[in-house]
Coordinates of C-alpha atoms and ligand atoms in Angstrom, one line a residue:
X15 CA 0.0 0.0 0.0
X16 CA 1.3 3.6 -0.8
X17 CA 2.4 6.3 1.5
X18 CA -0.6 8.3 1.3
X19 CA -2.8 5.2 2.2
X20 CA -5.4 6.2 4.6
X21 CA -5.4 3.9 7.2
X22 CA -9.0 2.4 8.1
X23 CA -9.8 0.7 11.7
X24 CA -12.8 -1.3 11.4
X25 CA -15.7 -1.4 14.4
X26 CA -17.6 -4.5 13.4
X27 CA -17.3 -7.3 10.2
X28 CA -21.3 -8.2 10.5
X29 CA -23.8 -7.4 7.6
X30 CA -22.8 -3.8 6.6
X31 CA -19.1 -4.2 7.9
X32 CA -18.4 -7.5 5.5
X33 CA -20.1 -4.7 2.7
X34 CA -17.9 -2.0 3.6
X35 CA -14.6 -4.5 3.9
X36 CA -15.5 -6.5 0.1
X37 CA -16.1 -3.0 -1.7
X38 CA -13.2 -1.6 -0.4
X39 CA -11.4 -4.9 -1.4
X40 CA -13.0 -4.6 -4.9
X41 CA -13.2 -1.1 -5.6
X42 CA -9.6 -0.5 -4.3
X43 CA -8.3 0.8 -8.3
X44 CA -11.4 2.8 -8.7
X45 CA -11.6 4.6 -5.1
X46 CA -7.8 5.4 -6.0
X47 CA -8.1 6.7 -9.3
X48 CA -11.3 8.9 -7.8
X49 CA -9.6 10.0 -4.8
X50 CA -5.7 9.9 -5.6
X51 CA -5.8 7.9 -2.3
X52 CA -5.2 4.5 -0.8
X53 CA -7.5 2.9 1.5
X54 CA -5.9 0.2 3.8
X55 CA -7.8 -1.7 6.3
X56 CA -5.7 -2.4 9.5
X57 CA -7.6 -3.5 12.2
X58 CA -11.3 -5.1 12.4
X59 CA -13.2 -4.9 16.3
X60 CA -15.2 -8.1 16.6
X61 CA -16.5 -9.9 19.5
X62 CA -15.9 -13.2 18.2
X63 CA -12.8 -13.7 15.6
X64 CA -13.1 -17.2 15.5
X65 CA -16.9 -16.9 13.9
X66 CA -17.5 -18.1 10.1
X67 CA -17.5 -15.0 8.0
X68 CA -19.2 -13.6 4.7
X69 CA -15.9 -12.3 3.7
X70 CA -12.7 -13.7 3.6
X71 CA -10.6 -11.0 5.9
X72 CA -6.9 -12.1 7.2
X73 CA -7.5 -14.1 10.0
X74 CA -4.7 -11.5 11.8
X75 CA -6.3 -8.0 11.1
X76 CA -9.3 -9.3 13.4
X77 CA -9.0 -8.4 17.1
X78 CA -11.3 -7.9 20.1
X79 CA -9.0 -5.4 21.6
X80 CA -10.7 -1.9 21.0
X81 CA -7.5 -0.2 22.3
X82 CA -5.7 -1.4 19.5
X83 CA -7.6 0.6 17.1
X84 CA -8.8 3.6 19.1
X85 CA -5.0 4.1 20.6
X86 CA -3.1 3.4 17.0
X87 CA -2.0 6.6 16.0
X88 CA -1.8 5.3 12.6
X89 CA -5.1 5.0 11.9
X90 CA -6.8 8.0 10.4
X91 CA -10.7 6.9 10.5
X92 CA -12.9 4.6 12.6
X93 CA -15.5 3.3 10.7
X94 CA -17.9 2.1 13.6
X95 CA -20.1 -0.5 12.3
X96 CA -21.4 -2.9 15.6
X97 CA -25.1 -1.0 16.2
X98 CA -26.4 -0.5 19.8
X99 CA -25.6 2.6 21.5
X100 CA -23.4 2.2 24.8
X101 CA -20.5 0.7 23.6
X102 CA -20.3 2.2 20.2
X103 CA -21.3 5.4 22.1
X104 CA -17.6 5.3 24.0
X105 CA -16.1 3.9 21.5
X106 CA -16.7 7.2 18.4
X107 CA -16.1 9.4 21.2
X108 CA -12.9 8.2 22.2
X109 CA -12.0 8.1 18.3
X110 CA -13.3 11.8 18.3
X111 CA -11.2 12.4 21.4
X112 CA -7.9 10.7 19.8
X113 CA -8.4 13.3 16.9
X114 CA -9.9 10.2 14.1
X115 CA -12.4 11.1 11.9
X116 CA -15.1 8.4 12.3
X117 CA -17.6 7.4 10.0
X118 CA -20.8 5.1 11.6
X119 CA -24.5 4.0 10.3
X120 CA -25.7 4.0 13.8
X121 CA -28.9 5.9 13.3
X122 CA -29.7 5.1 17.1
X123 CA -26.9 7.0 18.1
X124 CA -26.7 9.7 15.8
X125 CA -30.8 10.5 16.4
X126 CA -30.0 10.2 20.0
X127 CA -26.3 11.7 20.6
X128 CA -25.7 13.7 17.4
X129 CA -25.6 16.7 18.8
X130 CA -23.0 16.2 21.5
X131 CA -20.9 13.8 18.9
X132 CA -20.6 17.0 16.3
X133 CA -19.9 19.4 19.0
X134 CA -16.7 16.7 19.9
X135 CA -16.0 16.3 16.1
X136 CA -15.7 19.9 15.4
X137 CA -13.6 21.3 19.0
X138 CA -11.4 18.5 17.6
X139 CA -11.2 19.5 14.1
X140 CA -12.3 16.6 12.6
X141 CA -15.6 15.4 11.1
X142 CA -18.1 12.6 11.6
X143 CA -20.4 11.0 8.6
X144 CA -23.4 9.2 8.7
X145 CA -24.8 8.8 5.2
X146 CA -25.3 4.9 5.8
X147 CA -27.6 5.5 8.8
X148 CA -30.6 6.7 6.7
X149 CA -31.8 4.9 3.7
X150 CA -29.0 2.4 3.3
X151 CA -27.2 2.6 0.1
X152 CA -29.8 5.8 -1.0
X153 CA -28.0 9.3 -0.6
X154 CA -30.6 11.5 1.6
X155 CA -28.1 13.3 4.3
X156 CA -25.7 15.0 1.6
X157 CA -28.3 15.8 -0.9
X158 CA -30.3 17.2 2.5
X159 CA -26.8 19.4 3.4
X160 CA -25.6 20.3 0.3
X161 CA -28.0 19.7 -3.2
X162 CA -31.1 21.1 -1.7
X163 CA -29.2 23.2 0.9
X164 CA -30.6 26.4 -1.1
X165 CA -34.3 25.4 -0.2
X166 CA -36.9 25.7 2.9
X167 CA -37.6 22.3 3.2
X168 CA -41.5 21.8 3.7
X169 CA -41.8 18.4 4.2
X170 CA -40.2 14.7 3.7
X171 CA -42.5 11.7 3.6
X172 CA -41.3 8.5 2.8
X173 CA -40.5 4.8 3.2
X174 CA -37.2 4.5 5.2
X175 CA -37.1 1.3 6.8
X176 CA -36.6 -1.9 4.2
X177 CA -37.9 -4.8 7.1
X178 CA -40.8 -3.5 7.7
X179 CA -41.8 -2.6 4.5
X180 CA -40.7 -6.0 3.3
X181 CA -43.0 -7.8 5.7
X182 CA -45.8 -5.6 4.5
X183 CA -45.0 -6.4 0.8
X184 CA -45.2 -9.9 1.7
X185 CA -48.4 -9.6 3.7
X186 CA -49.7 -7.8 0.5
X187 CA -48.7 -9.5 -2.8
X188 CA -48.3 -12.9 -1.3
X189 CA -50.3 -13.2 1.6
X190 CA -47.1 -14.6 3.8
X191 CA -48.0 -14.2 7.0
X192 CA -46.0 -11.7 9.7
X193 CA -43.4 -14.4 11.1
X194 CA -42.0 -15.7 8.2
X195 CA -42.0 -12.2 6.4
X196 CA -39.8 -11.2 9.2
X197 CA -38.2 -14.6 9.4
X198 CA -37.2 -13.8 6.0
X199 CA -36.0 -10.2 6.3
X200 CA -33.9 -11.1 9.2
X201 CA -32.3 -14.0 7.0
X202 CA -31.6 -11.0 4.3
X203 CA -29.8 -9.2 7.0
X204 CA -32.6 -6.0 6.8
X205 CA -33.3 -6.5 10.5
X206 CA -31.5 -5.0 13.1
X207 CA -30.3 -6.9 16.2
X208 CA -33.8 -7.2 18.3
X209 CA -36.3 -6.8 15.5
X210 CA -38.7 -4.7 17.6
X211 CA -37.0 -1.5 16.7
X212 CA -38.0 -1.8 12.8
X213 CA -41.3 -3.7 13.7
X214 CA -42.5 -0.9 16.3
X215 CA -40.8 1.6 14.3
X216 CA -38.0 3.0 16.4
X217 CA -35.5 2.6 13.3
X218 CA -38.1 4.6 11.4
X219 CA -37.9 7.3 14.2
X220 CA -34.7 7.3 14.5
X221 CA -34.1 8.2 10.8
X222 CA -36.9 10.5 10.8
X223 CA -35.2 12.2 13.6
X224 CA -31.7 12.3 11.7
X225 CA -33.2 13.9 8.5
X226 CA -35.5 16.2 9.9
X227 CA -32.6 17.9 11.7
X228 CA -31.0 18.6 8.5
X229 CA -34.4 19.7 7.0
X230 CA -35.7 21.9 9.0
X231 CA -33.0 23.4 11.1
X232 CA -34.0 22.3 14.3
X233 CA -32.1 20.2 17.3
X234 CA -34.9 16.8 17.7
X235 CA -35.1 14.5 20.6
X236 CA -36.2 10.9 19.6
X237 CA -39.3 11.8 21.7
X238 CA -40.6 14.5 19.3
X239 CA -41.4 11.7 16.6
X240 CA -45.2 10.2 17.3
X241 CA -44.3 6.5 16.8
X242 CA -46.3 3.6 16.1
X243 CA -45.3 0.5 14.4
X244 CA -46.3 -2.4 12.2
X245 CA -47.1 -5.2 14.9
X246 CA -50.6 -5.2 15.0
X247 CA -51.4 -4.5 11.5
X248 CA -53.6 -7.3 10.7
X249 CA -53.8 -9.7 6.9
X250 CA -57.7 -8.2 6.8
X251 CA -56.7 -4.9 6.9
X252 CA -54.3 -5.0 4.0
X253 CA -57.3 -6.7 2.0
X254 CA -59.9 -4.2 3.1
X255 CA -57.6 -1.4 2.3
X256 CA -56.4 -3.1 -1.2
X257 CA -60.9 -3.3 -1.9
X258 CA -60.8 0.2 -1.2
X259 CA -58.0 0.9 -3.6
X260 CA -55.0 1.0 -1.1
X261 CA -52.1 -0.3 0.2
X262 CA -50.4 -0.2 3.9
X263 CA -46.9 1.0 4.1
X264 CA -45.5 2.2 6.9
X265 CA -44.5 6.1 6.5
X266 CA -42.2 8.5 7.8
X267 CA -43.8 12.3 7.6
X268 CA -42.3 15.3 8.4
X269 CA -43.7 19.0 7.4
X270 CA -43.0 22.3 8.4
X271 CA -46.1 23.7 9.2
X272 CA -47.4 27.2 10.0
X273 CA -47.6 26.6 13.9
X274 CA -44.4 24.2 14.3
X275 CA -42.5 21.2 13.0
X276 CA -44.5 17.9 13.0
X277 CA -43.1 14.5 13.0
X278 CA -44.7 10.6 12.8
X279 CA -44.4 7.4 11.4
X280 CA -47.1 5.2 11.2
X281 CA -49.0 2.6 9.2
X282 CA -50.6 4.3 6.3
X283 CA -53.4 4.0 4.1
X284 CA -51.6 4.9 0.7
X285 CA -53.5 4.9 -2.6
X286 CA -52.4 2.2 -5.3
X287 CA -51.6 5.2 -8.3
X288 CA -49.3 7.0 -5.7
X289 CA -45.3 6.4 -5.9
X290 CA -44.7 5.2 -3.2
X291 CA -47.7 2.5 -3.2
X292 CA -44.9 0.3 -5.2
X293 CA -42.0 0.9 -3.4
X294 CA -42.0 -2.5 -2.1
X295 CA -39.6 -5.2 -0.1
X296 CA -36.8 -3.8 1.4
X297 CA -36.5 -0.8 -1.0
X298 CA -37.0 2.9 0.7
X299 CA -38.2 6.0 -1.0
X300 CA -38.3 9.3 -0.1
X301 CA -40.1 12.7 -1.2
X302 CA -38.6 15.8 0.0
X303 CA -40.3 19.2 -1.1
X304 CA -38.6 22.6 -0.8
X305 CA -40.1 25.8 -1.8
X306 CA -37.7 26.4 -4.7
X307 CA -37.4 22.6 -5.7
X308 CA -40.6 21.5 -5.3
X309 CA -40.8 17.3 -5.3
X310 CA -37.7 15.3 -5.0
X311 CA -37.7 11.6 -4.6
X312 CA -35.3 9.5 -3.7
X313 CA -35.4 5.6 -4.3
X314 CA -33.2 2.7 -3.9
X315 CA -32.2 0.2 -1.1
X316 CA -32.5 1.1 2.1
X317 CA -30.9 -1.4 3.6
X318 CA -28.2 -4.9 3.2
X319 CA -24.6 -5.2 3.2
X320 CA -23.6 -4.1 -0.3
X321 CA -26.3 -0.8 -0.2
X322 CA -25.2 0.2 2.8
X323 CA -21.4 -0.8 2.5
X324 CA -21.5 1.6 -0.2
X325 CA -22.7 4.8 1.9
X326 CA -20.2 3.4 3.9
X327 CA -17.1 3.5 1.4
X328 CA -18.5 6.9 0.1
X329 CA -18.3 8.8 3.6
X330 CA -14.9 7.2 4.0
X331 CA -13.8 8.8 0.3
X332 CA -14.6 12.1 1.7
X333 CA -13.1 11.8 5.2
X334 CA -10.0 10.4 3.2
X335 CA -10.1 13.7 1.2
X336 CA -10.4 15.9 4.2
X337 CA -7.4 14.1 5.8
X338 CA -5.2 13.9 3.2
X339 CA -6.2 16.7 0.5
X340 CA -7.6 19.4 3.2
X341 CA -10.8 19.4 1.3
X342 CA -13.5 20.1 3.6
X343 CA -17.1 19.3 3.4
X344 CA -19.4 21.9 5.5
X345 CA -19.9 21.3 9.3
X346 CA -23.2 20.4 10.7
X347 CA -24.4 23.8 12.5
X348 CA -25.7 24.0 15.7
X349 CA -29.7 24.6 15.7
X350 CA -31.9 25.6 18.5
X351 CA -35.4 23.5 19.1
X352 CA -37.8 24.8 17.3
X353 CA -41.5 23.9 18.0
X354 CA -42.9 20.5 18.1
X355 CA -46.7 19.8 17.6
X356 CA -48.4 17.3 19.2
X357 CA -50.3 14.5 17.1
X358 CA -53.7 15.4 18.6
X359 CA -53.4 19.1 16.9
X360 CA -52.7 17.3 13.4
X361 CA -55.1 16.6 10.8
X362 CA -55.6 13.7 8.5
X363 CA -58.5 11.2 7.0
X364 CA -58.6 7.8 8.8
X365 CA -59.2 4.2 8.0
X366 CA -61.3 2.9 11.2
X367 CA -62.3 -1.0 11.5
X368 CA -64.6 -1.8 14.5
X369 CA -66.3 -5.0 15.7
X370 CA -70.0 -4.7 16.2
X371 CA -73.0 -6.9 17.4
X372 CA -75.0 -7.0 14.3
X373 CA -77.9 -5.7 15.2
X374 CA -80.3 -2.3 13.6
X375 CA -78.9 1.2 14.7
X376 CA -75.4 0.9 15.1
X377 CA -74.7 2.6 11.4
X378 CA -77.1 5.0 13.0
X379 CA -75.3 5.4 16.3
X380 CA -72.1 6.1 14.1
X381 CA -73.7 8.4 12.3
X382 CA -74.4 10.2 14.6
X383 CA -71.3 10.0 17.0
X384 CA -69.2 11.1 13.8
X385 CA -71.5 14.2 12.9
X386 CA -71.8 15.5 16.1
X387 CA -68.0 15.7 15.9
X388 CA -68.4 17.1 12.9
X389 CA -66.1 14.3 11.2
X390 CA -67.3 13.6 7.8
X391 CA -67.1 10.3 6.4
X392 CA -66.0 9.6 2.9
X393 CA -67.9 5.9 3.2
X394 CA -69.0 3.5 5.7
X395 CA -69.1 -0.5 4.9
X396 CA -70.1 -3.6 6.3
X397 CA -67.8 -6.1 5.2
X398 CA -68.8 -9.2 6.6
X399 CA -70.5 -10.8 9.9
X400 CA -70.1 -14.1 12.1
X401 CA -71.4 -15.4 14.9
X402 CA -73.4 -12.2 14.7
X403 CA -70.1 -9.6 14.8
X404 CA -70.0 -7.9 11.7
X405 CA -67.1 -5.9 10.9
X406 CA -67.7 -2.0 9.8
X407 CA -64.7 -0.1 7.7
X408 CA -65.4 3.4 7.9
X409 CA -62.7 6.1 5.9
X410 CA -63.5 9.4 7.0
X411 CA -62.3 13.1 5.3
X412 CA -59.2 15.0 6.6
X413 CA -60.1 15.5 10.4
X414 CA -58.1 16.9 13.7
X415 CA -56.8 14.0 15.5
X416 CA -58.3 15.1 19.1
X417 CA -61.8 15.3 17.1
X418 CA -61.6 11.7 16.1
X419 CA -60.2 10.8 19.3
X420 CA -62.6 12.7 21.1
X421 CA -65.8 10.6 18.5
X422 CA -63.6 7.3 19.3
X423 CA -64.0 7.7 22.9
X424 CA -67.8 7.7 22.2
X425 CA -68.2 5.0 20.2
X426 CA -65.9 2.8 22.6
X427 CA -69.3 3.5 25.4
X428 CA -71.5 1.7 22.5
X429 CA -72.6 -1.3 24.2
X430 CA -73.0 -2.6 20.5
X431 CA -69.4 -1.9 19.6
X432 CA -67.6 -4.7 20.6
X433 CA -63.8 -3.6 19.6
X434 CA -62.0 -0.6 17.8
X435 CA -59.4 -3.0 15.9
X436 CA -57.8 -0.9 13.5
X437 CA -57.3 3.3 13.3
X438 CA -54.8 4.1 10.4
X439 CA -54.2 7.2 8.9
X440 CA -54.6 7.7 5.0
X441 CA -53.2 9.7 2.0
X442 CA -55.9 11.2 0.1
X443 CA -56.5 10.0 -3.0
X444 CA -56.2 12.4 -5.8
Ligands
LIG667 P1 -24.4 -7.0 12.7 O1 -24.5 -7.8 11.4 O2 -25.1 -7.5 13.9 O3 -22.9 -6.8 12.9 C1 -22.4 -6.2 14.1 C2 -20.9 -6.5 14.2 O4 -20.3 -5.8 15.3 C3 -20.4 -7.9 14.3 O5 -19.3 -8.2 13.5 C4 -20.1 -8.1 15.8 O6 -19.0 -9.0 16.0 C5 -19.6 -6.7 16.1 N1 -19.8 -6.3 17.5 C6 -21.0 -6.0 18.0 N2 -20.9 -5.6 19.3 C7 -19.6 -5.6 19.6 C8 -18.8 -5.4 20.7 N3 -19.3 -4.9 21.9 N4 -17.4 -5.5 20.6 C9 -16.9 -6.0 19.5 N5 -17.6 -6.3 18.4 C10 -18.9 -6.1 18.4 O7 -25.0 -5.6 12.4 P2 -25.2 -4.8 11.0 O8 -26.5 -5.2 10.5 O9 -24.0 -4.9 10.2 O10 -25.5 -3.3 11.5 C11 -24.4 -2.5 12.0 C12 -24.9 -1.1 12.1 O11 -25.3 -0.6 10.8 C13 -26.1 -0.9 13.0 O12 -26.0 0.4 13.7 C14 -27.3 -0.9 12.1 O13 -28.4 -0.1 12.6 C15 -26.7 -0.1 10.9 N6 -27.3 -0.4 9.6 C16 -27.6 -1.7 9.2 C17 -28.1 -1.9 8.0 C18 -28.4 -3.3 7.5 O14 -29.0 -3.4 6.4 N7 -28.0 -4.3 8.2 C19 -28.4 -0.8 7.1 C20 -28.1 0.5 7.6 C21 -27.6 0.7 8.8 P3 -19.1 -10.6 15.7 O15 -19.3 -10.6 14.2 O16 -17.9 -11.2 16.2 O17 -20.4 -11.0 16.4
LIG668 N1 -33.1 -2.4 9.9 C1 -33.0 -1.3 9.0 C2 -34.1 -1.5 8.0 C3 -31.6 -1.4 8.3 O1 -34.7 -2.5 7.9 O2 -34.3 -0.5 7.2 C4 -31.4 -0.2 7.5 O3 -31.2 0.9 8.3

């Protein structure tokens, strides 16, 4: 390797690690030629080294000895590429600390200690990239910083985590049922560690957080994001919705709106003829509109170990040029919190399925429990009874959250309304 190699100290050889390590390995003339630099991996952190691996590494460049990477002076960047967020938390500090430029997908960490990890990267003059943590292999953060940096950003809505929206692709078109959807996904190496993060949409927060910082200016706790996830969305209700000319996915919204920022991701409602209605398995897609732009969307995997290796090996071409060339990408800047709304202030149609004794009045009853909300409904349906349930899809027109809440409350006193089962929100069809 040549003099002006930059030297690379590896935090993890799993999924995105092995993708990182083969591109690298593969891409070697190319990522030279492109940056007039070397790229030498010299030290890979694993907890077991004697584990079968997806890529052949030299059995001696694997250690468990953390040390050994963050204390080598000759290593210029720590790629940190384990997940969680207590060790990998000390660990890209003490790299920051040691003056290393770090490069990590850990969208847990950077949505949850971004703040304090720039504020370290910058008093030590160095820099800290995270393109792989949102979207996989699909550019969003740079685009976000720098293509679209001349815009307001009004909102981003999108698909931006590939295992859930893999499961519901396979609960859709082939009627797979949840566990072996996820089975599946986890097999591809789309899931994280404990599953429940992308199932009750913590990932999806997570990113939503990470890019809505860069969109609209403001510092966002994980807590700001209105979270619900994909567990209890249920076969019938992706066949009711498909009936009604629909399809679930499982969004990521954030606008800037006239009283505040406003942030969710949910199970959606989205209609068949919009784009994102075929984004399907563990592809991602996401619209961003800014008041000069208008509508951008951005599609690709979001996830796997070749995708995301590549966000990887691109953040570590640019740290490479900063270290070695003294060309410097722009700093993230320090933003104060700007106003957060709550999700009862919002306002949206909804997808209700309840479970009713099927007896006369209760369209009645609903009727009236929805108008004297003044909640308009688009259409109300009985789709089917046994054992003398019947089950009643209602879609109502774009309504304030509290106002449902406030009819739902209602209909739960019903004596004939057995159970609320499903509330989505939906995209209007246009
Ligand atoms: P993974 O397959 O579970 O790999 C984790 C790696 O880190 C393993 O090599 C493991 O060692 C090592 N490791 C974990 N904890 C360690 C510790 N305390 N000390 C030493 N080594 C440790 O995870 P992954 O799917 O590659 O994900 C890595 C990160 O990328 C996560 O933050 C994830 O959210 C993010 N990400 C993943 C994807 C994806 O598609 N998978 C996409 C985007 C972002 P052993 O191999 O010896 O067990
Ligand atoms: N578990 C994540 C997903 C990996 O399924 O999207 C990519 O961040």
């Amino acid at each position: 390797m040549s003099e002006e190699a930059i030297k690379i100290g590896l935090l993890g050889l799993g999924t995105v690690g092995s993708g990182a390590y083969k591109i690298i390995e593969k891409n070697q003339d190319l990522l030279k030629s492109r940056t007039g630099i070397g790229f030498e991996v010299t030290k890979i952190l694993v907890s077991n080294p004697q584990k079968k691996r997806r890529v052949n590494v030299p059995q001696e460049l694997l250690t468990t000895d953390t040390s050994s990477i963050l204390h080598d002076p000759q290593i210029d960047v720590v790629v940190e590429l384990m997940g969680g967020v207590t060790a990998s938390y000390h660990y890209i500090k003490e790299a920051l600390e040691q003056g290393k430029y770090v490069v990590t997908a850990n969208k847990d960490l950077m949505a949850t200690k971004g703040e304090e990890l720039h504020r370290l990267a910058a008093e030590k003059n160095v820099k800290i990239f995270y393109e792989a943590s949102v979207g996989g292999g699909i550019p969003l953060i740079r685009p976000l910083q720098n293509s679209l940096g001349a815009n307001r950003i009004l909102r981003i809505m999108g698909i931006i985590n590939g295992t859930t929206n893999y499961i519901l692709t396979k609960m859709s078109l082939e009627s797979m049922d949840f566990d072996s959807a996820l089975a599946e996904a986890q097999a591809k190496g789309f899931a994280e560690k404990d599953p429940s993060s992308d199932l009750e949409g913590w990932d999806a927060a997570y990113k939503l957080a990470i890019l809505a910082r860069l969109a609209f200016d403001s510092a966002i706790d994980i807590d700001d994001v209105h979270r619900e996830g994909i567990s209890m969305v249920d076969i019938r209700d992706i066949q009711y919705a498909k009936e009604l000319g629909f399809t679930i996915k499982l969004l990521a919204i954030g606008e800037d709106l006239e009283k505040g920022i406003a942030l969710k991701v949910h199970p959606t409602l989205v209609p068949l003829n919009h784009p994102l209605a075929s984004v399907n398995h563990e592809f991602n897609a996401l619209f961003v509109e800014g008041d000069a732009v208008g509508e951008v969307m951005f599609f690709g995997r979001g996830a796997g170990e070749m995708p995301t290796g590549s966000s990887v090996v691109a953040d570590l071409m640019d740290a490479a040029r900063e270290i070695k060339l003294g060309d410097k990408s722009p700093s993230l800047q320090p933003s104060e919190k700007r106003n957060i709304l709550p999700v009862s202030e919002l306002v949206s149609p909804f997808y209700l399925r309840l479970q009713a004794t099927d007896e006369p009045g209760v369209f009645g009853y609903l009727a009236t429990v929805f108008g004297g909300e003044n909640i308009s409904l688009d259409m109300i349906i009985q789709k089917r009874s046994e054992g003398g349930i019947a089950e009643i899809v209602l879609v109502t027109h774009a309504v304030q959250e509290k106002k449902l809440e406030a009819a739902l409350n209602k209909v739960h006193k019903f004596a004939a309304i057995e159970r609320v089962a499903s509330v989505y929100r939906v995209i209007e069809k246009k």
